Amino acid sequence: MLEYALLAGLVFGLYFSLVGLGLNLVFGVMRIVNLAHGDFLMLGAFGAFWLFNLIHLNPIATVFLALILFTALGVPLYYLLVPRLLRAKDPEMLSIILFFGLSQVIEALATIVFGPSERSIPGRVLGSGPVQVLGQSFPAAWLASGVASALAVLGVYLYLYRTRLGYLTRAVMVNREEALATGIDVHRVSAIAFGVGLALAAIAGVFAPFMLGSVTPAMGVDLNIQSFVVIVIGSLGNPLGTVLGGIVYGVSLMFMQTYFSSWANLLPYVLLILILLVRPSGLLGRQVRRA
Amino acid sequence: MPRALRHTLLVVLPVTLAAALLPLGYSNQLLLFNFVVFLTLAQGVNVIYGFTGYLPFGYVGFFGAGAYGFSLSVIHLHMAPLGALGVGALAAILLGLLLTPLLRLSGAYFAIANLAAALAVYQVVSNPNLTEITKGPYGISLSGVYHPQLSYAVAVAIMSATLSLAVYLRNSRFGLALQAIREDAVSAAMAGINVVRARTLAWLLSALVAGLIGGAFAWYVSVFYPDTVFSADFSIFAIVFALFGGVATATGPVLGVLILYGIYNAIGISTPQYFQLIYGLLIMGLVLFLPNGLVSLLKRRGIDVP
């Protein structure tokens, strides 16, 4: 029981790191809250579902397709929404409302196009039968999703720490004004980070049918909360801290589901409130409290 | 004529009279009741968001607490509806007090934490383990106290009181103090405003409003499930309606409810996804082009909006 909860928690933790990663990247670079994050994840999930059903495309291939498509979608979307938003008096607050509006638009369009019913992809697509790890057996799809998430996180690490663009992106994260003053094209760097953030959400979405069960157009709201828990536990504005948050969240979720299953749904909410109240500056690394 | 009196005559009186008299000539009382509920909730959001700047994404938590406070005291304590309404209000205020530490969070963090709090309350109330106490996910039935006329009248009274509260905040030193805190808490404290007390009071007032109307809602519909009264739609609609009309005025939220909830009833019930699409686009356009709502169009021309 204990080993199972721990190992499953680790796998889910890696997956939840990926779920939160895009949100944290966008927040870190632009200091705005993308409340439509969960809805981009949903779009990724539906993309994987339809491509699998129509042309039997393996979800792994969909990952690469999602990376390209959503980055390409994110860049114009950034120029459409964000520069105007950042000129407002309180961009962080207004971003919640703006992206809430966007999430409603996406959810409505997805309902119109896909219908409100639940969709799922059979788990055997990502490998057959249960796999034995340290004497515990897990569905192969879980392990495949966990490995893919780890690879995606590694990809973000390489992007941020091993490329010139990543170097500029980190400069914008540290201080937007100073980055601008040193001649960095802040909008271009931010637009790409925004696109990558959306693409990460969509990639997490591709694995959602295997990790989270069936998908519906309305799944976004709940995922937003979970993503928030993950990135708040880790470190808000620091994308790689998300991995820590994801693993803490995944392991505690599995423990709750194993030992107090009927109360497990309460965990993300309580965890989020407690962390915001108890360790707001320590864990987040920036002032979030007033007075 | 003093400004507060003029505002009362211009806003509170006509809206209250319309809500009170329309059922005599119009048969769909449920629709009117829903309008009354949203007029109240939008003003409740106005109190905390419009005047104080805290965005209550989980405002429905108070509404649900009021509904359950009302219902459980009728079921378990066999209280009369008006007394039970008091218990509902008390439940909302207690929840508000429990959540006051959230006011220390700023901006986005408050909104997210408040949303999480409302969802946590919902998870507790609807948990099957508590079926003995809360009836869990199986819902509430209050057929014994069902009284549409009286509960409608009570809801109109609550709405009228809430509108008066908004007019009071619009015209009083206390309302001005709250707006000063919204603009800059530190400067407000320097000017001698007790920031913590003022914002806590505004928070509890808006919780009280939602709790009262939540109790009236439970009384009026008398059969409901936890996901009815904890539906995120209540928070979101109330916020969008208030923002659309323009917050920190008494007129704005009323306009927002009349226009948007009117549209919702015209197209939203049969095809909710199209309404969702329209209001999503409206919200985005609003934030980008008209962040202060419809009334800012009038205010720009120097018209004093109540």
mmCIF file of C-alpha atoms in Angstrom, chain A:
data_model
loop_
_atom_site.group_PDB
_atom_site.id
_atom_site.type_symbol
_atom_site.label_atom_id
_atom_site.label_comp_id
_atom_site.label_asym_id
_atom_site.label_seq_id
_atom_site.Cartn_x
_atom_site.Cartn_y
_atom_site.Cartn_z
ATOM 1 C CA MET A 1 0.000 0.000 0.000
ATOM 2 C CA LEU A 2 2.618 2.481 1.136
ATOM 3 C CA GLU A 3 5.031 1.724 -1.685
ATOM 4 C CA TYR A 4 2.199 1.858 -4.179
ATOM 5 C CA ALA A 5 1.000 5.264 -2.975
ATOM 6 C CA LEU A 6 4.554 6.600 -3.005
ATOM 7 C CA LEU A 7 5.405 5.368 -6.496
ATOM 8 C CA ALA A 8 2.050 6.313 -8.020
ATOM 9 C CA GLY A 9 2.419 9.694 -6.316
ATOM 10 C CA LEU A 10 5.782 10.153 -7.966
ATOM 11 C CA VAL A 11 4.395 9.328 -11.419
ATOM 12 C CA PHE A 12 1.420 11.609 -10.916
ATOM 13 C CA GLY A 13 3.738 14.215 -9.444
ATOM 14 C CA LEU A 14 5.764 14.311 -12.630
ATOM 15 C CA TYR A 15 2.560 14.647 -14.604
ATOM 16 C CA PHE A 16 1.241 17.444 -12.366
ATOM 17 C CA SER A 17 4.555 19.279 -12.776
ATOM 18 C CA LEU A 18 3.827 19.352 -16.477
ATOM 19 C CA VAL A 19 0.241 20.487 -15.796
ATOM 20 C CA GLY A 20 1.452 23.482 -13.788
ATOM 21 C CA LEU A 21 4.596 24.262 -15.773
ATOM 22 C CA GLY A 22 3.023 26.361 -18.536
ATOM 23 C CA LEU A 23 1.001 28.447 -16.091
ATOM 24 C CA ASN A 24 4.111 29.156 -14.073
ATOM 25 C CA LEU A 25 6.177 30.066 -17.115
ATOM 26 C CA VAL A 26 3.566 32.598 -18.239
ATOM 27 C CA PHE A 27 3.269 34.004 -14.719
ATOM 28 C CA GLY A 28 7.025 34.167 -14.280
ATOM 29 C CA VAL A 29 7.658 36.047 -17.502
ATOM 30 C CA MET A 30 4.586 38.308 -17.732
ATOM 31 C CA ARG A 31 3.285 38.473 -14.157
ATOM 32 C CA ILE A 32 -0.179 37.684 -15.421
ATOM 33 C CA VAL A 33 -2.471 34.848 -14.414
ATOM 34 C CA ASN A 34 -3.597 32.718 -17.342
ATOM 35 C CA LEU A 35 -6.933 31.531 -16.022
ATOM 36 C CA ALA A 36 -7.561 29.871 -19.389
ATOM 37 C CA HIS A 37 -4.649 27.478 -18.744
ATOM 38 C CA GLY A 38 -6.957 24.558 -17.957
ATOM 39 C CA ASP A 39 -8.896 25.214 -21.144
ATOM 40 C CA PHE A 40 -5.806 25.014 -23.331
ATOM 41 C CA LEU A 41 -5.096 21.739 -21.574
ATOM 42 C CA MET A 42 -8.619 20.634 -22.480
ATOM 43 C CA LEU A 43 -8.001 21.599 -26.121
ATOM 44 C CA GLY A 44 -4.878 19.436 -26.122
ATOM 45 C CA ALA A 45 -6.877 16.533 -24.727
ATOM 46 C CA PHE A 46 -9.589 16.896 -27.368
ATOM 47 C CA GLY A 47 -6.964 17.263 -30.075
ATOM 48 C CA ALA A 48 -5.427 13.943 -29.005
ATOM 49 C CA PHE A 49 -8.867 12.341 -28.856
ATOM 50 C CA TRP A 50 -9.930 13.447 -32.327
ATOM 51 C CA LEU A 51 -6.636 12.704 -34.029
ATOM 52 C CA PHE A 52 -6.672 9.253 -32.475
ATOM 53 C CA ASN A 53 -10.243 8.551 -33.534
ATOM 54 C CA LEU A 54 -10.015 9.991 -37.037
ATOM 55 C CA ILE A 55 -6.606 8.874 -38.253
ATOM 56 C CA HIS A 56 -5.410 6.671 -35.359
ATOM 57 C CA LEU A 57 -2.577 9.058 -34.656
ATOM 58 C CA ASN A 58 -0.547 7.963 -31.636
ATOM 59 C CA PRO A 59 -0.804 10.548 -28.792
ATOM 60 C CA ILE A 60 2.993 10.748 -28.717
ATOM 61 C CA ALA A 61 2.898 12.197 -32.240
ATOM 62 C CA THR A 62 0.163 14.579 -31.146
ATOM 63 C CA VAL A 63 2.587 15.971 -28.561
ATOM 64 C CA PHE A 64 4.863 17.339 -31.256
ATOM 65 C CA LEU A 65 1.935 18.602 -33.273
ATOM 66 C CA ALA A 66 0.575 20.365 -30.171
ATOM 67 C CA LEU A 67 3.956 21.941 -29.448
ATOM 68 C CA ILE A 68 4.105 23.531 -32.888
ATOM 69 C CA LEU A 69 0.424 24.450 -33.217
ATOM 70 C CA PHE A 70 -0.050 25.986 -29.798
ATOM 71 C CA THR A 71 3.207 27.932 -29.867
ATOM 72 C CA ALA A 72 2.088 29.323 -33.215
ATOM 73 C CA LEU A 73 -1.323 30.135 -31.734
ATOM 74 C CA GLY A 74 0.126 31.696 -28.594
ATOM 75 C CA VAL A 75 2.316 34.295 -30.288
ATOM 76 C CA PRO A 76 -0.484 36.208 -32.085
ATOM 77 C CA LEU A 77 -2.742 35.751 -29.062
ATOM 78 C CA TYR A 78 -0.058 37.399 -26.939
ATOM 79 C CA TYR A 79 0.121 40.431 -29.223
ATOM 80 C CA LEU A 80 -3.669 40.621 -29.333
ATOM 81 C CA LEU A 81 -4.218 40.616 -25.568
ATOM 82 C CA VAL A 82 -1.198 41.092 -23.383
ATOM 83 C CA PRO A 83 0.488 44.394 -24.380
ATOM 84 C CA ARG A 84 -2.841 46.197 -23.966
ATOM 85 C CA LEU A 85 -3.400 44.461 -20.648
ATOM 86 C CA LEU A 86 0.040 45.343 -19.309
ATOM 87 C CA ARG A 87 -0.662 49.040 -19.879
ATOM 88 C CA ALA A 88 -3.597 48.893 -17.420
ATOM 89 C CA LYS A 89 -3.302 50.004 -13.821
ATOM 90 C CA ASP A 90 -3.373 46.571 -12.224
ATOM 91 C CA PRO A 91 -2.508 43.992 -14.908
ATOM 92 C CA GLU A 92 -2.238 41.049 -12.539
ATOM 93 C CA MET A 93 -5.801 41.505 -11.275
ATOM 94 C CA LEU A 94 -7.300 42.364 -14.656
ATOM 95 C CA SER A 95 -5.545 39.367 -16.216
ATOM 96 C CA ILE A 96 -7.677 37.070 -14.064
ATOM 97 C CA ILE A 97 -10.860 38.572 -15.475
ATOM 98 C CA LEU A 98 -9.571 38.802 -19.039
ATOM 99 C CA PHE A 99 -8.368 35.209 -19.163
ATOM 100 C CA PHE A 100 -11.488 34.082 -17.413
ATOM 101 C CA GLY A 101 -13.358 35.571 -20.368
ATOM 102 C CA LEU A 102 -11.042 33.732 -22.751
ATOM 103 C CA SER A 103 -11.610 30.477 -20.882
ATOM 104 C CA GLN A 104 -15.371 30.938 -21.284
ATOM 105 C CA VAL A 105 -14.952 31.543 -25.003
ATOM 106 C CA ILE A 106 -12.813 28.421 -25.402
ATOM 107 C CA GLU A 107 -15.154 26.314 -23.310
ATOM 108 C CA ALA A 108 -18.186 27.536 -25.280
ATOM 109 C CA LEU A 109 -16.536 26.921 -28.649
ATOM 110 C CA ALA A 110 -15.384 23.472 -27.520
ATOM 111 C CA THR A 111 -18.924 22.639 -26.400
ATOM 112 C CA ILE A 112 -20.319 23.817 -29.725
ATOM 113 C CA VAL A 113 -17.753 21.858 -31.743
ATOM 114 C CA PHE A 114 -17.218 18.705 -29.657
ATOM 115 C CA GLY A 115 -20.486 18.489 -27.699
ATOM 116 C CA PRO A 116 -20.660 18.257 -23.919
ATOM 117 C CA SER A 117 -20.160 14.479 -23.580
ATOM 118 C CA GLU A 118 -17.196 12.763 -21.927
ATOM 119 C CA ARG A 119 -14.434 11.386 -24.147
ATOM 120 C CA SER A 120 -11.614 8.965 -23.475
ATOM 121 C CA ILE A 121 -8.792 7.161 -25.258
ATOM 122 C CA PRO A 122 -8.085 3.507 -24.401
ATOM 123 C CA GLY A 123 -4.973 3.211 -22.230
ATOM 124 C CA ARG A 124 -3.431 0.428 -24.316
ATOM 125 C CA VAL A 125 -2.484 2.998 -26.981
ATOM 126 C CA LEU A 126 0.518 3.976 -24.850
ATOM 127 C CA GLY A 127 1.674 0.408 -24.209
ATOM 128 C CA SER A 128 -0.032 -2.814 -23.225
ATOM 129 C CA GLY A 129 -0.653 -4.445 -19.876
ATOM 130 C CA PRO A 130 0.451 -3.527 -16.385
ATOM 131 C CA VAL A 131 4.137 -2.898 -15.799
ATOM 132 C CA GLN A 132 5.963 -4.103 -12.674
ATOM 133 C CA VAL A 133 8.060 -1.480 -10.887
ATOM 134 C CA LEU A 134 9.677 -2.415 -7.553
ATOM 135 C CA GLY A 135 7.079 -5.097 -7.000
ATOM 136 C CA GLN A 136 4.091 -2.823 -7.698
ATOM 137 C CA SER A 137 2.115 -2.977 -10.914
ATOM 138 C CA PHE A 138 1.008 0.145 -12.771
ATOM 139 C CA PRO A 139 -0.827 0.740 -16.045
ATOM 140 C CA ALA A 140 1.739 1.221 -18.800
ATOM 141 C CA ALA A 141 -0.019 4.457 -19.843
ATOM 142 C CA TRP A 142 0.766 6.035 -16.459
ATOM 143 C CA LEU A 143 4.462 5.308 -16.770
ATOM 144 C CA ALA A 144 4.555 6.530 -20.366
ATOM 145 C CA SER A 145 2.841 9.776 -19.323
ATOM 146 C CA GLY A 146 5.203 10.185 -16.382
ATOM 147 C CA VAL A 147 8.270 9.711 -18.599
ATOM 148 C CA ALA A 148 6.899 12.070 -21.241
ATOM 149 C CA SER A 149 6.241 14.700 -18.550
ATOM 150 C CA ALA A 150 9.788 14.368 -17.259
ATOM 151 C CA LEU A 151 11.097 14.821 -20.794
ATOM 152 C CA ALA A 152 8.951 17.926 -21.293
ATOM 153 C CA VAL A 153 10.260 19.421 -18.047
ATOM 154 C CA LEU A 154 13.797 18.641 -19.196
ATOM 155 C CA GLY A 155 12.998 20.379 -22.486
ATOM 156 C CA VAL A 156 11.916 23.524 -20.621
ATOM 157 C CA TYR A 157 15.098 23.381 -18.559
ATOM 158 C CA LEU A 158 17.207 23.214 -21.719
ATOM 159 C CA TYR A 159 15.192 26.059 -23.277
ATOM 160 C CA LEU A 160 15.634 28.308 -20.234
ATOM 161 C CA TYR A 161 19.240 27.484 -19.297
ATOM 162 C CA ARG A 162 20.962 26.321 -22.471
ATOM 163 C CA THR A 163 19.715 28.645 -25.219
ATOM 164 C CA ARG A 164 20.208 32.326 -25.873
ATOM 165 C CA LEU A 165 16.446 32.862 -26.023
ATOM 166 C CA GLY A 166 16.124 31.210 -22.608
ATOM 167 C CA TYR A 167 18.816 33.508 -21.256
ATOM 168 C CA LEU A 168 16.812 36.525 -22.445
ATOM 169 C CA THR A 169 13.617 34.989 -21.073
ATOM 170 C CA ARG A 170 15.187 34.670 -17.635
ATOM 171 C CA ALA A 171 16.319 38.285 -17.843
ATOM 172 C CA VAL A 172 12.717 39.367 -18.470
ATOM 173 C CA MET A 173 11.588 37.198 -15.531
ATOM 174 C CA VAL A 174 13.971 38.901 -13.154
ATOM 175 C CA ASN A 175 13.120 42.436 -14.159
ATOM 176 C CA ARG A 176 11.007 43.473 -17.097
ATOM 177 C CA GLU A 177 12.013 47.151 -17.082
ATOM 178 C CA GLU A 178 15.738 46.488 -16.856
ATOM 179 C CA ALA A 179 15.499 43.880 -19.594
ATOM 180 C CA LEU A 180 13.832 46.507 -21.752
ATOM 181 C CA ALA A 181 16.512 49.046 -20.865
ATOM 182 C CA THR A 182 19.320 46.665 -21.895
ATOM 183 C CA GLY A 183 17.767 46.427 -25.348
ATOM 184 C CA ILE A 184 16.021 43.074 -25.119
ATOM 185 C CA ASP A 185 12.950 42.837 -27.333
ATOM 186 C CA VAL A 186 10.746 42.121 -24.329
ATOM 187 C CA HIS A 187 7.553 41.605 -26.313
ATOM 188 C CA ARG A 188 9.124 39.060 -28.659
ATOM 189 C CA VAL A 189 10.646 37.097 -25.772
ATOM 190 C CA SER A 190 7.370 37.217 -23.827
ATOM 191 C CA ALA A 191 5.293 36.226 -26.845
ATOM 192 C CA ILE A 192 7.391 33.100 -27.356
ATOM 193 C CA ALA A 193 7.241 32.265 -23.649
ATOM 194 C CA PHE A 194 3.463 32.716 -23.804
ATOM 195 C CA GLY A 195 3.257 30.366 -26.781
ATOM 196 C CA VAL A 196 5.468 27.791 -25.054
ATOM 197 C CA GLY A 197 3.268 28.110 -21.948
ATOM 198 C CA LEU A 198 0.153 27.306 -23.952
ATOM 199 C CA ALA A 199 1.918 24.472 -25.750
ATOM 200 C CA LEU A 200 2.954 22.942 -22.409
ATOM 201 C CA ALA A 201 -0.673 23.066 -21.299
ATOM 202 C CA ALA A 202 -1.763 21.368 -24.510
ATOM 203 C CA ILE A 203 0.932 18.691 -24.139
ATOM 204 C CA ALA A 204 -0.230 17.996 -20.595
ATOM 205 C CA GLY A 205 -3.703 17.766 -22.117
ATOM 206 C CA VAL A 206 -2.626 15.046 -24.539
ATOM 207 C CA PHE A 207 -1.930 12.804 -21.543
ATOM 208 C CA ALA A 208 -5.021 13.899 -19.604
ATOM 209 C CA PRO A 209 -7.217 11.075 -20.950
ATOM 210 C CA PHE A 210 -4.745 8.564 -19.466
ATOM 211 C CA MET A 211 -4.008 10.309 -16.161
ATOM 212 C CA LEU A 212 -7.231 12.122 -15.286
ATOM 213 C CA GLY A 213 -9.861 9.882 -16.858
ATOM 214 C CA SER A 214 -12.380 11.046 -19.417
ATOM 215 C CA VAL A 215 -12.268 14.630 -20.702
ATOM 216 C CA THR A 216 -15.085 17.167 -21.153
ATOM 217 C CA PRO A 217 -15.106 20.783 -22.390
ATOM 218 C CA ALA A 218 -15.847 21.912 -18.819
ATOM 219 C CA MET A 219 -12.790 20.286 -17.209
ATOM 220 C CA GLY A 220 -10.703 23.486 -17.321
ATOM 221 C CA VAL A 221 -11.813 25.139 -14.078
ATOM 222 C CA ASP A 222 -10.845 22.245 -11.859
ATOM 223 C CA LEU A 223 -7.500 21.891 -13.596
ATOM 224 C CA ASN A 224 -6.757 25.564 -13.013
ATOM 225 C CA ILE A 225 -7.065 25.070 -9.283
ATOM 226 C CA GLN A 226 -4.852 21.994 -9.341
ATOM 227 C CA SER A 227 -2.257 23.824 -11.445
ATOM 228 C CA PHE A 228 -2.314 26.665 -8.956
ATOM 229 C CA VAL A 229 -1.767 24.327 -6.047
ATOM 230 C CA VAL A 230 1.195 22.798 -7.809
ATOM 231 C CA ILE A 231 2.902 26.066 -8.696
ATOM 232 C CA VAL A 232 2.167 27.700 -5.353
ATOM 233 C CA ILE A 233 3.689 24.758 -3.448
ATOM 234 C CA GLY A 234 6.713 24.934 -5.714
ATOM 235 C CA SER A 235 7.640 28.490 -6.297
ATOM 236 C CA LEU A 236 5.497 30.985 -8.135
ATOM 237 C CA GLY A 237 7.387 32.542 -11.019
ATOM 238 C CA ASN A 238 10.117 29.904 -10.995
ATOM 239 C CA PRO A 239 9.204 27.256 -13.575
ATOM 240 C CA LEU A 240 11.561 24.598 -12.283
ATOM 241 C CA GLY A 241 10.225 24.901 -8.742
ATOM 242 C CA THR A 242 7.068 23.475 -10.269
ATOM 243 C CA VAL A 243 8.628 20.018 -10.271
ATOM 244 C CA LEU A 244 8.944 20.112 -6.489
ATOM 245 C CA GLY A 245 5.335 21.309 -6.236
ATOM 246 C CA GLY A 246 4.093 18.649 -8.608
ATOM 247 C CA ILE A 247 5.755 15.839 -6.704
ATOM 248 C CA VAL A 248 4.597 17.083 -3.295
ATOM 249 C CA TYR A 249 1.073 17.424 -4.646
ATOM 250 C CA GLY A 250 1.089 14.075 -6.478
ATOM 251 C CA VAL A 251 2.385 12.125 -3.485
ATOM 252 C CA SER A 252 -0.016 13.761 -1.016
ATOM 253 C CA LEU A 253 -2.935 13.211 -3.400
ATOM 254 C CA MET A 254 -2.087 9.508 -3.688
ATOM 255 C CA PHE A 255 -1.772 9.176 0.071
ATOM 256 C CA MET A 256 -5.157 10.831 0.549
ATOM 257 C CA GLN A 257 -6.730 8.577 -2.060
ATOM 258 C CA THR A 258 -5.216 5.493 -0.463
ATOM 259 C CA TYR A 259 -5.967 6.233 3.178
ATOM 260 C CA PHE A 260 -8.847 8.797 3.283
ATOM 261 C CA SER A 261 -10.372 8.358 -0.141
ATOM 262 C CA SER A 262 -13.693 10.068 0.590
ATOM 263 C CA TRP A 263 -11.968 13.317 1.577
ATOM 264 C CA ALA A 264 -9.329 13.329 -1.162
ATOM 265 C CA ASN A 265 -11.234 15.896 -3.246
ATOM 266 C CA LEU A 266 -10.785 18.433 -0.475
ATOM 267 C CA LEU A 267 -6.988 18.244 -0.569
ATOM 268 C CA PRO A 268 -6.079 20.679 -3.375
ATOM 269 C CA TYR A 269 -8.272 23.457 -1.992
ATOM 270 C CA VAL A 270 -7.151 23.163 1.614
ATOM 271 C CA LEU A 271 -3.514 22.797 0.599
ATOM 272 C CA LEU A 272 -3.728 25.926 -1.559
ATOM 273 C CA ILE A 273 -5.304 28.088 1.154
ATOM 274 C CA LEU A 274 -2.944 26.854 3.863
ATOM 275 C CA ILE A 275 0.181 27.459 1.808
ATOM 276 C CA LEU A 276 -0.942 30.910 0.706
ATOM 277 C CA LEU A 277 -1.637 31.844 4.312
ATOM 278 C CA VAL A 278 1.198 30.139 6.139
ATOM 279 C CA ARG A 279 4.220 30.490 3.854
ATOM 280 C CA PRO A 280 3.288 33.190 1.355
ATOM 281 C CA SER A 281 6.659 34.829 0.924
ATOM 282 C CA GLY A 282 8.909 31.927 1.879
ATOM 283 C CA LEU A 283 7.601 29.447 -0.640
ATOM 284 C CA LEU A 284 6.631 31.921 -3.305
ATOM 285 C CA GLY A 285 9.735 34.020 -3.176
ATOM 286 C CA ARG A 286 7.796 37.273 -3.592
ATOM 287 C CA GLN A 287 5.468 39.492 -1.632
ATOM 288 C CA VAL A 288 1.844 38.495 -2.120
ATOM 289 C CA ARG A 289 0.368 39.921 1.049
ATOM 290 C CA ARG A 290 -0.987 43.357 1.589
ATOM 291 C CA ALA A 291 -0.606 44.994 5.027
#
